[in-house]
PDB file of C-alpha atoms in Angstrom:
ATOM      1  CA  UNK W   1     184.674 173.779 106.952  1.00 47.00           C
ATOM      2  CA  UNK W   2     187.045 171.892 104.509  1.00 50.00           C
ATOM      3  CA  UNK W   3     190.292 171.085 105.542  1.00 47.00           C
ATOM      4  CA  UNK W   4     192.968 172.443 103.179  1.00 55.00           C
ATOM      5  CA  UNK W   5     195.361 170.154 101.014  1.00 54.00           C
ATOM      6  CA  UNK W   6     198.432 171.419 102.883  1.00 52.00           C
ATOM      7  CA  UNK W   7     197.099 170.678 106.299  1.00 53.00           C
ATOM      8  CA  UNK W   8     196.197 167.002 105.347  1.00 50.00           C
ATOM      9  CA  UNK W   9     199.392 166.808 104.744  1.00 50.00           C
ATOM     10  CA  UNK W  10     201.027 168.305 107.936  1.00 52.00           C
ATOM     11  CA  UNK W  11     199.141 166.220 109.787  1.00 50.00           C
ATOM     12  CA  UNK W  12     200.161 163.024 107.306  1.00 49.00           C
ATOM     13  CA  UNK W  13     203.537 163.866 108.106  1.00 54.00           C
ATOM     14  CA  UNK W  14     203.097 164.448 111.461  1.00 46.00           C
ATOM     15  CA  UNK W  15     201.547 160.972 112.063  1.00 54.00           C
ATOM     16  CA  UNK W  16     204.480 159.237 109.550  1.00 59.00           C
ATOM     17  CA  UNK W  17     207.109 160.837 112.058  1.00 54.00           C
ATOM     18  CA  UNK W  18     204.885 159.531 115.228  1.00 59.00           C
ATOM     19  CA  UNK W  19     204.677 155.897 113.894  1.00 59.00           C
ATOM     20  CA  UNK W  20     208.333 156.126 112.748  1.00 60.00           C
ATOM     21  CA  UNK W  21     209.468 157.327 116.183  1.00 62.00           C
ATOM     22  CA  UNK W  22     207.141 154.282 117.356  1.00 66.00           C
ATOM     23  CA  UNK W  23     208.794 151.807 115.652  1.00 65.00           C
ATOM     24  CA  UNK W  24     212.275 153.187 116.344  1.00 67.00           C
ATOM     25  CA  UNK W  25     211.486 152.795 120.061  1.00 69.00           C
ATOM     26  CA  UNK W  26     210.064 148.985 119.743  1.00 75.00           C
ATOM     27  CA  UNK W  27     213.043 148.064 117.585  1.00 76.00           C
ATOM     28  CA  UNK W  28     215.160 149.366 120.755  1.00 77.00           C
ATOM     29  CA  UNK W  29     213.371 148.077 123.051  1.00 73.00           C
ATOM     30  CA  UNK W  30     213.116 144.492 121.549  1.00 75.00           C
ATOM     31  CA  UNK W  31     216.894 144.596 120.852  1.00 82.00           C
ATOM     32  CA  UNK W  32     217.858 145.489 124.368  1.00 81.00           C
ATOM     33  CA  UNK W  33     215.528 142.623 125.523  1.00 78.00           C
ATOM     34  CA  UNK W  34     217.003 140.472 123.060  1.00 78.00           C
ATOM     35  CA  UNK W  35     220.459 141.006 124.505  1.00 79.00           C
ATOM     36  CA  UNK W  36     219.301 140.914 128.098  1.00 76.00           C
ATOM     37  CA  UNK W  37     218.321 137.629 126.825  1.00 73.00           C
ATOM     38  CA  UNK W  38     221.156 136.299 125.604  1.00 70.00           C
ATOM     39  CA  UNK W  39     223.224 137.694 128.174  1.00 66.00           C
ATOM     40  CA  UNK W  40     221.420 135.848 130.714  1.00 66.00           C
ATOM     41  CA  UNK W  41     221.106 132.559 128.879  1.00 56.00           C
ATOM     42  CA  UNK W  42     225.111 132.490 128.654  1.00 52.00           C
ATOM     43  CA  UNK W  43     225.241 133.296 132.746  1.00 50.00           C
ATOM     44  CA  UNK W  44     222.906 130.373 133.230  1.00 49.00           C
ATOM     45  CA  UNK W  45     225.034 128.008 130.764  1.00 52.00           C
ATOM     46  CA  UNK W  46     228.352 129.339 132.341  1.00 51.00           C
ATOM     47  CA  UNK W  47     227.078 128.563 135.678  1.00 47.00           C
ATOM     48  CA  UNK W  48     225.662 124.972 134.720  1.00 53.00           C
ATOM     49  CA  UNK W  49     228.471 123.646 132.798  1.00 58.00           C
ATOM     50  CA  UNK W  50     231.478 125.608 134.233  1.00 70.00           C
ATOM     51  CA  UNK W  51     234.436 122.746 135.117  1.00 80.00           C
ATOM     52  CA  UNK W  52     235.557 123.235 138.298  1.00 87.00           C
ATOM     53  CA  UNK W  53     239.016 122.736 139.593  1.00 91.00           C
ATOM     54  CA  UNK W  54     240.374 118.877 140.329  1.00 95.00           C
ATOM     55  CA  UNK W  55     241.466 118.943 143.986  1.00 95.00           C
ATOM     56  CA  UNK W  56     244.983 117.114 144.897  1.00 96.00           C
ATOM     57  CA  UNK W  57     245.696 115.143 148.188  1.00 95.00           C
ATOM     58  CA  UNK W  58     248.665 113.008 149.498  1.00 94.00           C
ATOM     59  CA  UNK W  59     248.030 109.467 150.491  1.00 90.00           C
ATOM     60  CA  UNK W  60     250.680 107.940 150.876  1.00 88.00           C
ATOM     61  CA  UNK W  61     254.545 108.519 151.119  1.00 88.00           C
ATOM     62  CA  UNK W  62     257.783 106.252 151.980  1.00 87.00           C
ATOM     63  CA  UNK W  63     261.069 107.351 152.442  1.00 87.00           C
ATOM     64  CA  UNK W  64     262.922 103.759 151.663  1.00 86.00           C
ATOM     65  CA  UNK W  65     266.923 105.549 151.544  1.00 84.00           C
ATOM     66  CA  UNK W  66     268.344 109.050 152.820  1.00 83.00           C
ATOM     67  CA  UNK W  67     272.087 108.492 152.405  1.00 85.00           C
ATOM     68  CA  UNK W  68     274.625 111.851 152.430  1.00 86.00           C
ATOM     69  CA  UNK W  69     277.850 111.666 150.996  1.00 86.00           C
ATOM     70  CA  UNK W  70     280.504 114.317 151.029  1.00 84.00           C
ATOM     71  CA  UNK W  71     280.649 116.909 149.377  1.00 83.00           C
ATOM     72  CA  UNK W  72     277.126 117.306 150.374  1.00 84.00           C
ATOM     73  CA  UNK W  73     275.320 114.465 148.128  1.00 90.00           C
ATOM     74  CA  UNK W  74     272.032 113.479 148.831  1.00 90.00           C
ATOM     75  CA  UNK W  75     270.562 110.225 147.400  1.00 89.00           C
ATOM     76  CA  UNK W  76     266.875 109.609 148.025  1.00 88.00           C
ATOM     77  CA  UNK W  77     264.704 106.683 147.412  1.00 89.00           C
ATOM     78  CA  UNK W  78     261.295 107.265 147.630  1.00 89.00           C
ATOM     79  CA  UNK W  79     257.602 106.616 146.952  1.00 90.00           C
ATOM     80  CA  UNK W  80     254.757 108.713 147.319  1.00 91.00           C
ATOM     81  CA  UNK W  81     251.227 108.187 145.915  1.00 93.00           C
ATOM     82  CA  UNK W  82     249.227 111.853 145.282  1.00 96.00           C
ATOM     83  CA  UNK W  83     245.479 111.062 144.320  1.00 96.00           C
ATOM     84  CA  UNK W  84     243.460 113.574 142.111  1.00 97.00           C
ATOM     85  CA  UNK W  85     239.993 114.041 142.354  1.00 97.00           C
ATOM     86  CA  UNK W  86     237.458 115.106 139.047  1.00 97.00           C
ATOM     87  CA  UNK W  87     234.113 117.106 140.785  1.00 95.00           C
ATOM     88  CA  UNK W  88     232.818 117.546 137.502  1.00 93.00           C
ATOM     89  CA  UNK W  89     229.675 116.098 136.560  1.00 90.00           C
ATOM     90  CA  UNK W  90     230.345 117.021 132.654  1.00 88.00           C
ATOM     91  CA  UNK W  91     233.358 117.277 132.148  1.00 90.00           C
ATOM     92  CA  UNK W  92     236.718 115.336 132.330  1.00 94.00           C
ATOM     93  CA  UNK W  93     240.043 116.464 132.923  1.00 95.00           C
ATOM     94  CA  UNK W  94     243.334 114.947 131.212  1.00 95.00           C
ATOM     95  CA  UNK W  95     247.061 116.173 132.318  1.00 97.00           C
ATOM     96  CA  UNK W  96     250.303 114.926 130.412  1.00 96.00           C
ATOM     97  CA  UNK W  97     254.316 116.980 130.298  1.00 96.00           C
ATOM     98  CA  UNK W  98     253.730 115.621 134.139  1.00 98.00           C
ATOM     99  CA  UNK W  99     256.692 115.725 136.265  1.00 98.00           C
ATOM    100  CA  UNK W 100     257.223 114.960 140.041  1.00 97.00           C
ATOM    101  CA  UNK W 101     259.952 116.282 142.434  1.00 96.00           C
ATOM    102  CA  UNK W 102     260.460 116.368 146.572  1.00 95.00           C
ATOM    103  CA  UNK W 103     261.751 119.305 148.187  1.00 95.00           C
ATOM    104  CA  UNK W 104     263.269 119.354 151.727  1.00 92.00           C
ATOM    105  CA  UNK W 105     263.098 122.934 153.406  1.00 91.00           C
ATOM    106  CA  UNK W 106     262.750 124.367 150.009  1.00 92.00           C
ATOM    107  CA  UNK W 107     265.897 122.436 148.511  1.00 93.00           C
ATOM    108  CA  UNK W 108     265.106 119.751 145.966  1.00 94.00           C
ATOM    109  CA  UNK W 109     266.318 116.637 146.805  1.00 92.00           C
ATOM    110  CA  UNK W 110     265.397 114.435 144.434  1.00 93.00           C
ATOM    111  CA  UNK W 111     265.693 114.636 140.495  1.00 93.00           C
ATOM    112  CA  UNK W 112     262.699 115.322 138.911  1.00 94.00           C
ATOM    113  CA  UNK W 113     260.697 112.741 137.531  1.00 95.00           C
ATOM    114  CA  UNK W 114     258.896 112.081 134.344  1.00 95.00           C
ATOM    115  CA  UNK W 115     254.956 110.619 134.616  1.00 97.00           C
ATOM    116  CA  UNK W 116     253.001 109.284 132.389  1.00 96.00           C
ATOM    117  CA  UNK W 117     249.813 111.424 131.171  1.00 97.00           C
ATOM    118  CA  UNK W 118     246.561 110.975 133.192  1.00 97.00           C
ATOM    119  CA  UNK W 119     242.925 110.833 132.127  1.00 96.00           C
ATOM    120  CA  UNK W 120     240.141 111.566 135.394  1.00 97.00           C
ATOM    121  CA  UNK W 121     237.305 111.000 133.475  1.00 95.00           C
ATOM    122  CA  UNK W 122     233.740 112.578 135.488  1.00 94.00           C
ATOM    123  CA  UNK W 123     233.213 112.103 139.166  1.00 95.00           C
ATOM    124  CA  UNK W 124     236.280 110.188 139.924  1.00 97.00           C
ATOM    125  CA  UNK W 125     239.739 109.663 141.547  1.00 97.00           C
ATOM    126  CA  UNK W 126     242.872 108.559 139.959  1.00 97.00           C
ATOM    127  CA  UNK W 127     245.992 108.103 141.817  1.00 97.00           C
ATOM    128  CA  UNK W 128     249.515 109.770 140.084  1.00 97.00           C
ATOM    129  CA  UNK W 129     252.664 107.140 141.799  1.00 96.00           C
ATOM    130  CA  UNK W 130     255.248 109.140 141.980  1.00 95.00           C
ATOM    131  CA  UNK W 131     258.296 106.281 142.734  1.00 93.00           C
ATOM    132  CA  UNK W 132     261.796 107.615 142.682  1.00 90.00           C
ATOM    133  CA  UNK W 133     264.064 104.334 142.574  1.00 83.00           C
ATOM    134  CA  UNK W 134     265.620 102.320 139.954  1.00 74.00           C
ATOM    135  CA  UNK W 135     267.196 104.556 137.085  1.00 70.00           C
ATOM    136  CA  UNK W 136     265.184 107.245 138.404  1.00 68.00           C
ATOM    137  CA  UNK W 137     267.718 107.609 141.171  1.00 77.00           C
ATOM    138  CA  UNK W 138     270.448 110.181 140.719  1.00 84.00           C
ATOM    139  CA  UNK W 139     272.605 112.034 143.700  1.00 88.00           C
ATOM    140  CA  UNK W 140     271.237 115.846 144.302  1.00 91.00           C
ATOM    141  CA  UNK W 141     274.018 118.462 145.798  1.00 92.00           C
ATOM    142  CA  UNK W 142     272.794 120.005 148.440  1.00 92.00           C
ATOM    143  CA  UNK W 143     274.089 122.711 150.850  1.00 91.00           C
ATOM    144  CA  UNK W 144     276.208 121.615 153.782  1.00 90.00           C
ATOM    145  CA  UNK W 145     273.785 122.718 156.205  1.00 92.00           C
ATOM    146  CA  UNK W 146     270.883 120.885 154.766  1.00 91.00           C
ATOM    147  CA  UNK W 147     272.739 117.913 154.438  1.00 89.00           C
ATOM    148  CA  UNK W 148     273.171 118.280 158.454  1.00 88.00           C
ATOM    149  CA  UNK W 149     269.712 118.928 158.484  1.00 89.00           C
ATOM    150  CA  UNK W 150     269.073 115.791 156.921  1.00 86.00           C
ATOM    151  CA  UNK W 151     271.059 113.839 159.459  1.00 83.00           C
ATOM    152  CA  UNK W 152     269.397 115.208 162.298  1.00 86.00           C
ATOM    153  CA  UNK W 153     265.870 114.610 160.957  1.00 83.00           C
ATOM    154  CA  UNK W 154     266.911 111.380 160.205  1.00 79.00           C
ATOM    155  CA  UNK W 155     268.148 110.387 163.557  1.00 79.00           C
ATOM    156  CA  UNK W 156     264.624 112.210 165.115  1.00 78.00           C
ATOM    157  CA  UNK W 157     262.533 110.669 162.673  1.00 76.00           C
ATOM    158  CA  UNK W 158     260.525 113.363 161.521  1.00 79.00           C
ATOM    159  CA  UNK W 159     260.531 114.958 157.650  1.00 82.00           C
ATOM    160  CA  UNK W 160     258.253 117.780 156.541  1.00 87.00           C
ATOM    161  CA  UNK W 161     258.796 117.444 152.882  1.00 92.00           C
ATOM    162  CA  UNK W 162     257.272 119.314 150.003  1.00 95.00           C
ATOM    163  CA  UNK W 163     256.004 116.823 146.983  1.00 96.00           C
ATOM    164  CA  UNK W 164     255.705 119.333 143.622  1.00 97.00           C
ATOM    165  CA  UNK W 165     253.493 117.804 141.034  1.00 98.00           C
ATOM    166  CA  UNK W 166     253.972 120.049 137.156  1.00 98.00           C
ATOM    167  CA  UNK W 167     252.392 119.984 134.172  1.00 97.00           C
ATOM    168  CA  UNK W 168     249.152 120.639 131.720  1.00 96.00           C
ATOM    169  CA  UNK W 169     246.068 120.473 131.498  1.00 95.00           C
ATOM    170  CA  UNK W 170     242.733 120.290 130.160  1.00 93.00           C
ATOM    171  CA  UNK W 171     239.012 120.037 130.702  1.00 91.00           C
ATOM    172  CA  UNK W 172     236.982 118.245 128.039  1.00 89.00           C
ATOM    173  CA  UNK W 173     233.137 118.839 127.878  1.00 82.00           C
ATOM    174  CA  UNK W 174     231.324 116.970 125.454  1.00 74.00           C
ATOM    175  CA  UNK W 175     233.294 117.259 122.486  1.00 74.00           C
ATOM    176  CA  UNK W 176     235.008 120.748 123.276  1.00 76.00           C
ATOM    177  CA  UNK W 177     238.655 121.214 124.768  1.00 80.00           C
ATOM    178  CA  UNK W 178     239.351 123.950 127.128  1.00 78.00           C
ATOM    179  CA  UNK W 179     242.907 124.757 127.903  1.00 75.00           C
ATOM    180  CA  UNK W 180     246.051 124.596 128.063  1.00 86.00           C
ATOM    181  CA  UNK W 181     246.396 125.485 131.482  1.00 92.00           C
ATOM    182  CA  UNK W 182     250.111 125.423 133.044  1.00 96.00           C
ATOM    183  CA  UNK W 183     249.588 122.937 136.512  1.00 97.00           C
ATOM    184  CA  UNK W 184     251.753 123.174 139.752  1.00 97.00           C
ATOM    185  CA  UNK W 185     250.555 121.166 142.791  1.00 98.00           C
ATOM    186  CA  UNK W 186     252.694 121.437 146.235  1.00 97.00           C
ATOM    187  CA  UNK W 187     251.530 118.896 148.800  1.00 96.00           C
ATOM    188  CA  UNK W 188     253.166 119.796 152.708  1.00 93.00           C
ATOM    189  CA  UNK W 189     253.800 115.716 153.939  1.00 91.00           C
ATOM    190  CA  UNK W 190     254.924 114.870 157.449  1.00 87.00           C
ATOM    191  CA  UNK W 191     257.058 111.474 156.982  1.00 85.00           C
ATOM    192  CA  UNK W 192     257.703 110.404 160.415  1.00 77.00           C
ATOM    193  CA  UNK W 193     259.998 106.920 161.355  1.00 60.00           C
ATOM    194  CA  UNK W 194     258.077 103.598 160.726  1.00 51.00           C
ATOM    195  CA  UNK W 195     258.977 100.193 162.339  1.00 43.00           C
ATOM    196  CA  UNK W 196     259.908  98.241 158.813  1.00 54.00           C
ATOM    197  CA  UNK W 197     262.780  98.904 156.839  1.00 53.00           C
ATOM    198  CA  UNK W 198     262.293 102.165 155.745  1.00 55.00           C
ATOM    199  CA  UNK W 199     263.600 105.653 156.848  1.00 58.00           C
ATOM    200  CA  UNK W 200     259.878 106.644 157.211  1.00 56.00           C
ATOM    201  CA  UNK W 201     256.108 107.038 155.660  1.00 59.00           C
ATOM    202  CA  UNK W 202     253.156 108.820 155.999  1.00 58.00           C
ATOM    203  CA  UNK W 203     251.381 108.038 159.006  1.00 56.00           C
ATOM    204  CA  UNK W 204     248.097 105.978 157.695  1.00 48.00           C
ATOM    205  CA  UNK W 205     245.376 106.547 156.977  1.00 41.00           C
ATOM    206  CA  UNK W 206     246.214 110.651 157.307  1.00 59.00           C
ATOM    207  CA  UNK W 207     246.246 112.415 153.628  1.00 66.00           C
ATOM    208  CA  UNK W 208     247.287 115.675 153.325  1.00 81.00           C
ATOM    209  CA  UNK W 209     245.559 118.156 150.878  1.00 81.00           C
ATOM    210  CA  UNK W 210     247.621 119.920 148.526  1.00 94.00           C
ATOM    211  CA  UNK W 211     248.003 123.538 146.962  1.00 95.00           C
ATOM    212  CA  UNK W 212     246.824 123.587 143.446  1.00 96.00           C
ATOM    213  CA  UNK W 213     247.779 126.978 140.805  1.00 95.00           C
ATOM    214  CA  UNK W 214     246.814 127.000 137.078  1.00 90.00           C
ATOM    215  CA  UNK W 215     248.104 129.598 135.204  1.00 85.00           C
TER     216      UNK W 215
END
């Protein structure tokens, strides 16, 4: 039996909508592994190179000069040293608009102090001095009854004071920049009395790990 000219082509047509439906389906299929792909290659690259976050600590801090004058003004004299560590293994970090100020029971008393701008380059620690003394010294006002406070602490020898460290900053991997990031670190310091001249210092060798926000 011969098989007519209109069902050769039924079944041509059939077979062209088969191997188009095919191909459709590969195409999908490849794409979706493509992205899968992708997708998975960025999580692994993400993961690998991500910077992490520098961590802060306190390791050292001197109270040289507490002196309260009326009407409530505090001068402070003062020297802290806050370390910064870089975990990264690929990437380095660099801060700069630093500024350092001390707060006492959440009062600031001392003016806030410009730093200089820091590089931590891969797997290391840089220390930040944050001195407030010389023309950095100006009187704060304070509130009558933290300027008591003050006196009393003074005479028991024990501070808990509240070192603020503000600023940017920036990772750099390879050749890339990522950031601005806004930067606050608080740092909780006991200060008690030392033998020496000054009003008191952080007992050695003691650090105290700090709060660290990016924003």
């Amino acid at each position: 039996m011969e098989v007519s000219e209109e069902c050769r082509d039924e079944e041509h047509n059939v077979n062209s909508k088969t191997n188009k439906l095919q191909y459709g389906f590969i195409c999908k299929y490849v794409t979706i592994l493509f992205v899968l792909a992708v997708i998975m290659a960025s999580c692994a690259l993400w993961l690998a190179y991500r910077p992490k976050n520098p961590e802060f600590s306190v390791v050292e801090a001197v109270i040289y000069n507490l002196t309260v004058s009326p009407p409530s003004q505090l001068l402070t004299t003062m020297a802290c040293t806050i370390v910064t560590r870089n975990p990264n293994k690929l990437s380095s970090i660099y801060y700069d608009q630093l500024t350092g100020v001390v707060l006492y029971k959440d009062q600031q008393i001392t003016p806030q102090v410009m730093l200089s701008p820091v590089i931590n380059e891969k797997k290391t620690t840089v220390e930040i001095p944050l001195k407030i003394s010389g023309a950095a010294v100006s009187a704060v006002s304070v509130t009558e009854e933290l300027a008591n406070e003050i006196v009393r602490s003074t005479e028991s020898g024990l501070f808990w004071l509240r070192v603020v460290l503000m600023g940017r900053v920036k990772w750099k991997l390879g050749g890339v920049r990522i950031g601005y990031y806004a930067l606050s670190v608080k740092c909780d310091v006991l200060v008690t009395n030392t033998k020496d001249d000054s009003v008191g210092s952080l007992p050695s060798p003691r650090s105290t790990t700090c709060n660290v926000d990016f924003a």
